[in-house]
Short mmCIF file of C-alpha atoms in Angstrom, two decimals:
data_model
loop_
_atom_site.label_atom_id
_atom_site.label_comp_id
_atom_site.label_asym_id
_atom_site.label_seq_id
_atom_site.Cartn_x
_atom_site.Cartn_y
_atom_site.Cartn_z
CA MET R 1 57.44 145.95 50.47
CA THR R 2 61.01 146.94 51.36
CA SER R 3 62.66 149.85 53.11
CA VAL R 4 64.81 152.54 51.49
CA ILE R 5 66.97 155.30 52.92
CA THR R 6 66.75 158.74 51.33
CA ILE R 7 69.61 161.18 51.96
CA LYS R 8 69.83 164.79 50.83
CA GLY R 9 73.55 165.37 50.59
CA GLY R 10 76.05 168.07 49.84
CA HIS R 11 76.28 169.54 53.34
CA HIS R 12 78.85 169.39 56.13
CA VAL R 13 78.27 167.28 59.23
CA SER R 14 79.29 168.46 62.66
CA GLY R 15 78.82 167.70 66.32
CA ASP R 16 79.03 164.50 68.31
CA ILE R 17 78.32 160.94 67.28
CA HIS R 18 78.52 157.98 69.64
CA VAL R 19 79.71 154.50 68.73
CA SER R 20 77.72 151.46 69.84
CA GLY R 21 79.05 148.20 71.23
CA SER R 22 80.77 145.80 68.84
CA LYS R 23 78.52 143.53 66.84
CA ASN R 24 81.34 141.17 65.87
CA ALA R 25 82.65 140.81 69.42
CA GLY R 26 79.10 140.56 70.76
CA LEU R 27 78.26 137.62 68.52
CA ALA R 28 81.29 135.71 69.82
CA LEU R 29 80.47 136.59 73.43
CA MET R 30 76.94 135.26 72.96
CA ALA R 31 78.38 131.99 71.66
CA ALA R 32 80.73 131.90 74.66
CA SER R 33 77.73 131.84 77.00
CA LEU R 34 77.10 128.28 75.75
CA LEU R 35 80.25 127.19 77.61
CA ALA R 36 78.61 128.03 80.96
CA SER R 37 75.61 126.85 82.95
CA GLY R 38 73.66 129.77 84.41
CA GLN R 39 72.81 133.35 83.54
CA SER R 40 75.36 135.49 81.73
CA THR R 41 74.88 139.23 81.24
CA LEU R 42 76.27 140.95 78.17
CA GLU R 43 76.31 144.73 78.55
CA GLY R 44 76.46 147.43 75.89
CA ILE R 45 75.24 145.21 73.09
CA PRO R 46 73.05 146.94 70.46
CA PRO R 47 69.78 145.32 69.27
CA LEU R 48 70.97 144.69 65.72
CA SER R 49 69.38 142.11 63.45
CA ASP R 50 72.48 139.89 63.59
CA ILE R 51 72.39 139.97 67.40
CA GLY R 52 68.72 139.01 67.27
CA ASN R 53 69.51 136.10 64.96
CA MET R 54 72.23 134.81 67.29
CA GLY R 55 69.78 135.14 70.17
CA ARG R 56 67.28 132.97 68.32
CA ILE R 57 70.00 130.39 67.72
CA CYS R 58 70.78 130.29 71.45
CA GLN R 59 67.07 129.99 72.22
CA SER R 60 66.74 127.07 69.81
CA LEU R 61 69.42 125.30 71.88
CA GLY R 62 67.46 125.80 75.10
CA ALA R 63 68.77 129.14 76.36
CA ASN R 64 66.42 131.74 77.81
CA ILE R 65 67.16 135.28 76.62
CA THR R 66 65.84 138.57 77.94
CA ARG R 67 66.83 142.09 76.91
CA THR R 68 66.95 145.28 78.91
CA SER R 69 67.77 148.68 77.42
CA ASP R 70 71.38 147.93 76.50
CA SER R 71 72.11 144.44 77.79
CA LEU R 72 71.25 140.80 77.23
CA GLN R 73 70.72 138.11 79.85
CA ILE R 74 71.47 134.65 78.47
CA ASP R 75 70.42 131.82 80.80
CA THR R 76 71.91 128.50 79.72
CA THR R 77 70.77 126.51 82.77
CA ASN R 78 68.50 124.32 80.64
CA LEU R 79 70.70 124.20 77.57
CA GLY R 80 70.21 120.89 75.82
CA GLY R 81 70.05 121.35 72.08
CA ARG R 82 72.94 120.45 69.82
CA ASP R 83 71.26 120.77 66.43
CA VAL R 84 70.85 124.35 65.21
CA PRO R 85 67.88 124.79 62.81
CA ASP R 86 68.88 125.44 59.22
CA ARG R 87 66.61 128.47 58.88
CA LEU R 88 68.59 130.22 61.64
CA THR R 89 72.14 129.40 60.56
CA ARG R 90 71.46 130.36 56.95
CA SER R 91 70.71 133.91 58.07
CA LEU R 92 73.97 134.49 59.97
CA ARG R 93 77.56 133.62 59.09
CA ALA R 94 78.60 134.01 62.72
CA SER R 95 76.40 131.01 63.57
CA ILE R 96 79.54 128.94 62.94
CA LEU R 97 80.79 130.28 66.30
CA THR R 98 78.40 127.91 68.08
CA LEU R 99 80.19 124.87 66.68
CA GLY R 100 83.20 124.96 69.02
CA PRO R 101 81.26 125.58 72.25
CA LEU R 102 78.65 122.92 71.47
CA ILE R 103 81.04 120.11 70.61
CA ALA R 104 83.30 121.02 73.54
CA ARG R 105 80.44 120.95 76.03
CA PHE R 106 78.16 118.23 74.66
CA GLY R 107 80.33 116.14 72.33
CA PHE R 108 78.09 116.70 69.33
CA ALA R 109 76.99 119.57 67.13
CA LYS R 110 75.21 119.92 63.83
CA LEU R 111 74.58 123.05 61.86
CA CYS R 112 73.91 124.17 58.36
CA LEU R 113 76.73 126.03 56.67
CA PRO R 114 76.12 129.66 57.57
CA GLY R 115 74.77 132.64 55.63
CA GLY R 116 75.08 136.43 55.98
CA CYS R 117 76.77 138.83 53.57
CA LEU R 118 77.65 137.18 50.27
CA ILE R 119 81.28 138.30 50.05
CA GLY R 120 83.51 135.75 48.36
CA THR R 121 83.74 132.21 49.69
CA ARG R 122 84.58 132.89 53.35
CA PRO R 123 85.69 129.27 53.94
CA ILE R 124 85.57 127.56 57.34
CA GLU R 125 88.43 125.12 56.79
CA GLU R 126 90.46 126.62 59.64
CA HIS R 127 87.61 125.87 62.07
CA LEU R 128 87.25 122.29 60.90
CA LYS R 129 90.95 121.43 60.70
CA GLY R 130 91.51 122.75 64.20
CA LEU R 131 88.61 120.80 65.68
CA GLU R 132 89.89 117.62 64.00
CA LYS R 133 93.28 118.23 65.61
CA MET R 134 91.46 118.36 68.95
CA GLY R 135 89.85 114.96 68.36
CA ALA R 136 86.54 115.80 66.71
CA ARG R 137 85.19 113.58 63.96
CA LEU R 138 83.56 115.63 61.24
CA SER R 139 81.00 114.83 58.59
CA VAL R 140 80.74 117.62 56.05
CA THR R 141 78.14 117.60 53.29
CA GLU R 142 77.43 120.26 50.72
CA GLY R 143 75.16 122.17 53.06
CA SER R 144 75.94 121.16 56.65
CA VAL R 145 78.55 119.98 59.11
CA GLU R 146 78.24 117.44 61.95
CA ALA R 147 80.92 117.19 64.62
CA TYR R 148 81.36 114.31 67.08
CA ALA R 149 83.58 114.04 70.15
CA PRO R 150 81.79 111.56 72.47
CA LEU R 151 84.83 111.28 74.75
CA GLY R 152 85.48 115.02 74.70
CA LEU R 153 88.11 117.13 73.00
CA HIS R 154 91.80 117.11 73.86
CA GLY R 155 94.52 119.72 73.67
CA ALA R 156 96.44 120.07 70.43
CA THR R 157 98.97 122.16 68.56
CA ILE R 158 97.13 123.97 65.78
CA GLN R 159 98.89 125.80 62.96
CA MET R 160 96.46 128.10 61.18
CA GLN R 161 97.24 128.66 57.52
CA THR R 162 95.44 132.00 57.56
CA PRO R 163 94.70 134.03 60.71
CA SER R 164 90.93 133.60 60.58
CA VAL R 165 89.11 135.72 63.18
CA THR R 166 86.11 133.44 63.64
CA GLY R 167 88.37 130.40 63.32
CA THR R 168 90.57 131.63 66.16
CA MET R 169 87.51 132.42 68.26
CA ASN R 170 85.90 129.04 67.66
CA LEU R 171 89.03 127.05 68.48
CA MET R 172 89.81 129.17 71.52
CA MET R 173 86.32 128.53 72.94
CA ALA R 174 86.48 124.82 72.18
CA ALA R 175 89.91 124.54 73.82
CA CYS R 176 88.55 125.98 77.08
CA LEU R 177 86.72 122.69 77.76
CA ALA R 178 89.27 120.34 76.17
CA SER R 179 91.56 118.18 78.29
CA GLY R 180 95.16 119.36 78.24
CA VAL R 181 96.80 122.35 76.63
CA THR R 182 96.06 123.81 73.20
CA TYR R 183 98.45 126.03 71.25
CA ILE R 184 97.08 128.10 68.36
CA TYR R 185 99.83 129.33 66.05
CA ASN R 186 99.30 132.17 63.55
CA PRO R 187 96.07 133.24 65.28
CA ALA R 188 94.05 136.31 64.44
CA ARG R 189 95.05 139.30 66.56
CA GLU R 190 91.98 141.47 66.05
CA PRO R 191 90.72 143.35 69.13
CA GLU R 192 87.52 141.30 69.02
CA VAL R 193 89.58 138.15 69.63
CA THR R 194 91.18 139.83 72.63
CA ASP R 195 87.76 140.91 73.90
CA LEU R 196 86.51 137.33 73.70
CA ALA R 197 89.62 136.03 75.47
CA ASN R 198 89.19 138.56 78.28
CA CYS R 199 85.59 137.44 78.73
CA LEU R 200 86.59 133.76 78.76
CA ILE R 201 89.24 134.51 81.38
CA SER R 202 86.57 136.20 83.50
CA MET R 203 84.59 132.94 83.21
CA GLY R 204 87.49 130.94 84.63
CA ALA R 205 89.39 129.98 81.48
CA VAL R 206 93.19 129.95 81.47
CA ILE R 207 94.40 131.74 78.34
CA GLN R 208 97.80 133.28 77.63
CA GLY R 209 99.41 135.04 74.68
CA VAL R 210 96.36 136.74 73.23
CA GLY R 211 97.49 139.30 70.67
CA ALA R 212 100.72 137.36 70.18
CA ASP R 213 101.77 134.02 68.69
CA PRO R 214 100.86 131.43 69.84
CA ILE R 215 97.75 131.62 72.00
CA THR R 216 97.89 129.06 74.81
CA ILE R 217 94.72 127.65 76.37
CA VAL R 218 94.70 125.31 79.36
CA GLY R 219 91.46 123.34 79.25
CA CYS R 220 89.23 122.26 82.12
CA ASP R 221 86.77 119.39 82.58
CA LYS R 222 83.67 121.33 83.62
CA PRO R 223 81.57 124.20 82.24
CA LEU R 224 82.88 127.71 82.71
CA LEU R 225 81.20 130.22 85.00
CA PRO R 226 78.55 132.62 83.65
CA TYR R 227 79.84 136.10 82.91
CA GLN R 228 78.88 139.72 83.42
CA TYR R 229 80.82 141.54 80.74
CA LYS R 230 80.68 144.76 78.74
CA VAL R 231 81.41 144.35 75.06
CA MET R 232 84.09 146.51 73.44
CA GLU R 233 83.21 149.38 71.11
CA ASP R 234 82.41 148.67 67.48
CA ARG R 235 85.65 149.76 65.85
CA ILE R 236 84.19 149.31 62.35
CA GLU R 237 81.26 151.59 63.09
CA ALA R 238 83.75 154.05 64.58
CA GLY R 239 85.93 153.84 61.48
CA THR R 240 82.92 154.42 59.24
CA PHE R 241 82.16 157.66 61.09
CA LEU R 242 85.82 158.73 60.96
CA ILE R 243 85.80 158.34 57.18
CA LEU R 244 82.56 160.32 57.04
CA GLY R 245 84.32 163.05 59.02
CA ALA R 246 87.14 163.14 56.47
CA MET R 247 84.58 163.54 53.67
CA ALA R 248 82.25 166.08 55.28
CA GLY R 249 83.28 166.82 58.89
CA ASN R 250 83.12 170.42 60.09
CA PRO R 251 84.37 168.91 62.42
CA LEU R 252 82.91 165.56 63.54
CA ALA R 253 83.65 164.19 67.03
CA VAL R 254 83.41 160.39 67.29
CA HIS R 255 82.96 159.21 70.88
CA ASN R 256 83.47 155.78 72.51
CA CYS R 257 86.31 155.42 70.04
CA THR R 258 89.76 154.15 71.01
CA SER R 259 92.57 155.41 68.80
CA LYS R 260 94.77 152.31 69.15
CA TYR R 261 92.14 150.31 67.24
CA GLN R 262 92.19 152.86 64.40
CA THR R 263 95.92 153.29 63.81
CA ALA R 264 95.94 152.07 60.20
CA LEU R 265 92.88 154.14 59.30
CA ILE R 266 94.12 157.31 61.00
CA GLU R 267 97.39 157.06 59.08
CA LYS R 268 95.49 156.98 55.78
CA LEU R 269 93.08 159.76 56.78
CA ARG R 270 96.00 162.04 57.57
CA ALA R 271 97.73 161.04 54.34
CA ILE R 272 94.65 161.99 52.35
CA GLY R 273 94.64 165.43 53.98
CA ALA R 274 92.17 165.19 56.86
CA ARG R 275 92.99 166.65 60.25
CA VAL R 276 92.62 164.05 63.01
CA ASP R 277 92.77 165.04 66.69
CA ILE R 278 92.99 162.21 69.23
CA LYS R 279 91.41 162.56 72.67
CA GLU R 280 91.17 160.10 75.57
CA ASN R 281 88.06 158.26 74.38
CA SER R 282 87.17 160.13 71.22
CA ILE R 283 88.59 161.23 67.88
CA ILE R 284 87.78 164.52 66.14
CA VAL R 285 88.02 164.65 62.35
CA HIS R 286 88.05 167.73 60.13
CA LYS R 287 87.18 167.39 56.46
CA ALA R 288 90.06 167.07 54.01
CA ILE R 289 89.69 170.34 52.06
CA CYS R 290 91.57 169.05 49.01
CA PRO R 291 91.81 165.26 49.49
CA ILE R 292 94.71 163.63 47.69
CA ALA R 293 94.96 160.07 46.42
CA VAL R 294 96.48 157.33 48.58
CA ASP R 295 96.83 153.57 48.21
CA ILE R 296 95.57 151.02 50.71
CA GLN R 297 95.98 147.28 51.08
CA THR R 298 93.74 145.33 53.42
CA GLY R 299 95.08 142.65 55.72
CA PRO R 300 94.73 141.04 59.13
CA TYR R 301 94.94 143.34 62.16
CA PRO R 302 96.86 145.59 62.68
CA ALA R 303 96.85 146.18 58.91
CA TYR R 304 94.08 148.18 57.25
CA PRO R 305 90.77 146.37 57.95
CA THR R 306 88.80 144.86 55.09
CA ASP R 307 85.58 145.96 56.80
CA LEU R 308 86.58 149.61 56.23
CA GLN R 309 87.73 149.19 52.64
CA PRO R 310 84.33 149.91 50.99
CA GLN R 311 83.87 153.11 53.00
CA PHE R 312 87.36 154.34 52.15
CA MET R 313 86.64 153.81 48.46
CA ALA R 314 83.88 156.40 48.77
CA LEU R 315 86.41 158.89 50.15
CA LEU R 316 88.99 158.07 47.48
CA SER R 317 86.41 158.63 44.75
CA ILE R 318 86.65 162.40 45.38
CA ALA R 319 90.41 162.52 46.05
CA GLU R 320 92.68 164.25 43.55
CA GLY R 321 94.74 161.76 41.58
CA LYS R 322 94.69 158.01 41.15
CA SER R 323 94.39 155.62 44.11
CA ARG R 324 94.68 151.86 44.29
CA ILE R 325 92.93 149.52 46.72
CA THR R 326 94.25 145.97 47.03
CA GLU R 327 91.84 143.62 48.79
CA THR R 328 93.71 140.60 50.19
CA VAL R 329 91.18 139.27 52.72
CA PHE R 330 87.94 138.55 50.86
CA GLU R 331 87.17 137.84 47.25
CA GLU R 332 84.58 139.95 45.46
CA ARG R 333 84.60 142.76 48.01
CA PHE R 334 84.13 145.65 45.63
CA ASN R 335 80.33 145.46 45.45
CA GLN R 336 80.10 149.12 46.44
CA SER R 337 81.85 150.19 43.24
CA ALA R 338 78.71 149.80 41.13
CA GLY R 339 76.74 152.23 43.28
CA LEU R 340 79.63 154.69 43.49
CA ILE R 341 80.01 154.61 39.70
CA ALA R 342 76.32 155.41 39.36
CA MET R 343 76.95 158.46 41.56
CA GLY R 344 79.75 159.66 39.27
CA ALA R 345 82.87 157.88 40.52
CA ASN R 346 85.57 156.67 38.13
CA ILE R 347 86.52 153.18 39.29
CA CYS R 348 88.24 150.28 37.54
CA VAL R 349 87.98 146.89 39.28
CA ASP R 350 90.03 143.89 38.24
CA GLY R 351 90.26 140.94 40.60
CA GLU R 352 91.69 141.99 43.95
CA ASP R 353 92.58 145.49 42.76
CA ALA R 354 90.50 148.63 42.31
CA VAL R 355 91.90 151.80 40.76
CA ILE R 356 90.01 154.98 41.61
CA SER R 357 90.55 158.15 39.60
CA GLY R 358 89.21 160.98 41.70
CA VAL R 359 86.37 163.17 40.44
CA ARG R 360 85.32 166.65 41.55
CA GLY R 361 82.20 165.41 43.31
CA LEU R 362 79.46 162.80 43.45
CA SER R 363 75.77 163.18 42.59
CA GLY R 364 72.70 161.64 44.17
CA ARG R 365 71.24 158.56 42.47
CA MET R 366 69.13 155.48 43.17
CA VAL R 367 71.53 152.75 44.32
CA ALA R 368 71.39 149.39 46.07
CA ALA R 369 73.28 148.14 49.13
CA THR R 370 74.37 144.59 48.37
CA ASP R 371 76.06 143.88 51.70
CA LEU R 372 76.65 145.53 55.07
CA ARG R 373 79.84 147.52 54.43
CA ALA R 374 78.96 148.32 50.81
CA GLY R 375 75.78 149.84 52.21
CA ALA R 376 77.79 151.94 54.65
CA SER R 377 79.97 153.12 51.77
CA LEU R 378 76.92 154.31 49.85
CA VAL R 379 75.51 156.09 52.91
CA ILE R 380 78.62 158.20 53.48
CA ALA R 381 78.96 158.83 49.74
CA ALA R 382 75.35 160.03 49.69
CA ILE R 383 76.02 162.46 52.54
CA ALA R 384 78.90 164.03 50.61
CA ALA R 385 77.14 163.95 47.22
CA LYS R 386 75.08 166.77 45.75
CA GLY R 387 71.38 166.06 45.48
CA VAL R 388 69.23 163.21 46.72
CA THR R 389 70.32 159.58 46.96
CA VAL R 390 67.90 156.71 47.52
CA ILE R 391 69.48 153.52 48.89
CA SER R 392 67.65 150.20 48.81
CA GLY R 393 68.81 146.99 50.47
CA THR R 394 68.67 148.61 53.90
CA GLN R 395 68.32 145.23 55.60
CA HIS R 396 72.05 144.78 55.01
CA ILE R 397 72.88 148.09 56.70
CA ASP R 398 70.63 147.22 59.64
CA ARG R 399 72.82 144.20 60.36
CA GLY R 400 75.68 146.36 61.59
CA TYR R 401 74.66 149.96 62.35
CA TYR R 402 72.30 150.51 65.26
CA GLY R 403 70.20 153.68 65.28
CA LEU R 404 71.96 154.98 62.18
CA GLN R 405 69.22 157.38 61.14
CA SER R 406 69.00 159.11 64.53
CA LYS R 407 72.79 159.31 64.82
CA LEU R 408 73.08 160.92 61.40
CA GLU R 409 70.24 163.35 62.07
CA LYS R 410 72.02 164.57 65.21
CA ILE R 411 75.05 165.62 63.17
CA GLY R 412 73.00 167.46 60.57
CA VAL R 413 72.23 164.87 57.90
CA SER R 414 68.89 165.08 56.11
CA VAL R 415 67.88 161.41 56.13
CA LYS R 416 64.62 159.53 56.19
CA ARG R 417 63.51 155.94 55.87
CA SER R 418 60.45 154.94 53.90
CA HIS R 419 58.93 151.91 52.25
CA SER R 420 59.37 151.06 48.61
CA PHE R 421 56.78 148.93 46.81
CA ASP R 422 58.74 148.57 43.60
CA GLU R 423 62.26 147.17 43.59
CA ARG R 424 62.12 145.32 40.30
CA PRO R 425 65.41 144.79 38.45
CA GLY R 426 66.13 147.93 36.52
CA LYS R 427 64.34 150.24 38.97
CA ILE R 428 67.33 150.35 41.28
CA GLU R 429 70.64 150.70 39.49
CA PRO R 430 73.24 149.55 38.94
CA ARG R 431 73.43 145.85 39.80
CA ILE R 432 76.69 144.56 38.33
CA ALA R 433 78.23 141.18 39.11
CA VAL R 434 81.34 140.70 36.99
CA SER R 435 84.95 139.84 37.75
CA ALA R 436 86.32 142.84 35.88
CA LEU R 437 84.67 146.26 35.90
CA CYS R 438 86.12 149.40 34.40
CA LEU R 439 83.60 152.17 33.99
CA LYS R 440 83.05 155.81 34.71
CA ALA R 441 79.94 157.95 34.85
#
């Protein structure tokens, strides 16, 4: 028995919607607690399934975790484990973030290669090459990695070939307990990296150059101090709601939303014809009355974020003219196109490019969310579409959007969640896995 979301679309949304704390930053901050001995408190973190999975990983290592309404207490006083159970790492790609803290603090770590959304290959070479530079000996098999540094890690100069977000986070955390100074060149500059660095600094780490190139970390020879820290807003959740506002806002006010994190998105929303008003800690979006086609290309921050590409495709599907999306970050990140095509979109996918020829409107259908952001794309498409849309694969959506149903109901969306007993192939359509797709309804 699985869960489905049913949305009756074709209506405007209006009012206020509030953004939760960042899942991606929160996962890194939970891993950072492993660098300390004592109780850390992480505030503003939503009880998402990915957060729960990271909590179980920390517990398997000996941490004690308790949750209050919107915070986590992570007590690492009795931390002793170094071997993360396979069943836990396979459920969460961010489990790789425990590798750096564990080897830095204990000199050994073993974990299964991580799971999560199946989007391209998402390699971890940047993590492993950097740790080797810092003195770790690695044994990598087809399904797991073991890291050894019995004498501890040492500072190093690390040149990242690609600015991996989790790679930068992992190496930055490991460097905090390495002897000497570590320089990370070509690091990721995403706000979540900055949020992690600010937390590490509050724990006693010495870090300079975050958001620039290189990042410099001066290591120390003892565990860091526990933290009390409030996680940043979830800028991807915020961006999802901003795109929804451009599709159906009358208007929609998105709160706990910092405009500087949304610069690339706001530029495209205005180009497509939406009105965007920026306030101190909120952004108000009015629907684009006659949306016009624009092109986007994803890239590392501050470029347009890959995690908002699927949602923007939903908006482009009803824009007048022909748009092109070029996806440069992840392979195979157009999974949402199959569901959008079923709803009436005209989309041609070939490799890293998708060409969208706008249609007059979308129609409700039965569709399947194949990953987190593809699921979000289908949700906002369903809200703008005429008729009823039934979305399966809701477990993917639950990984990144806390309280989504109640938030949508408050802005006027007719949405309900129910159980489905029949999700056999062919009952939910379409499920397309090909390298080149060029179809229209």
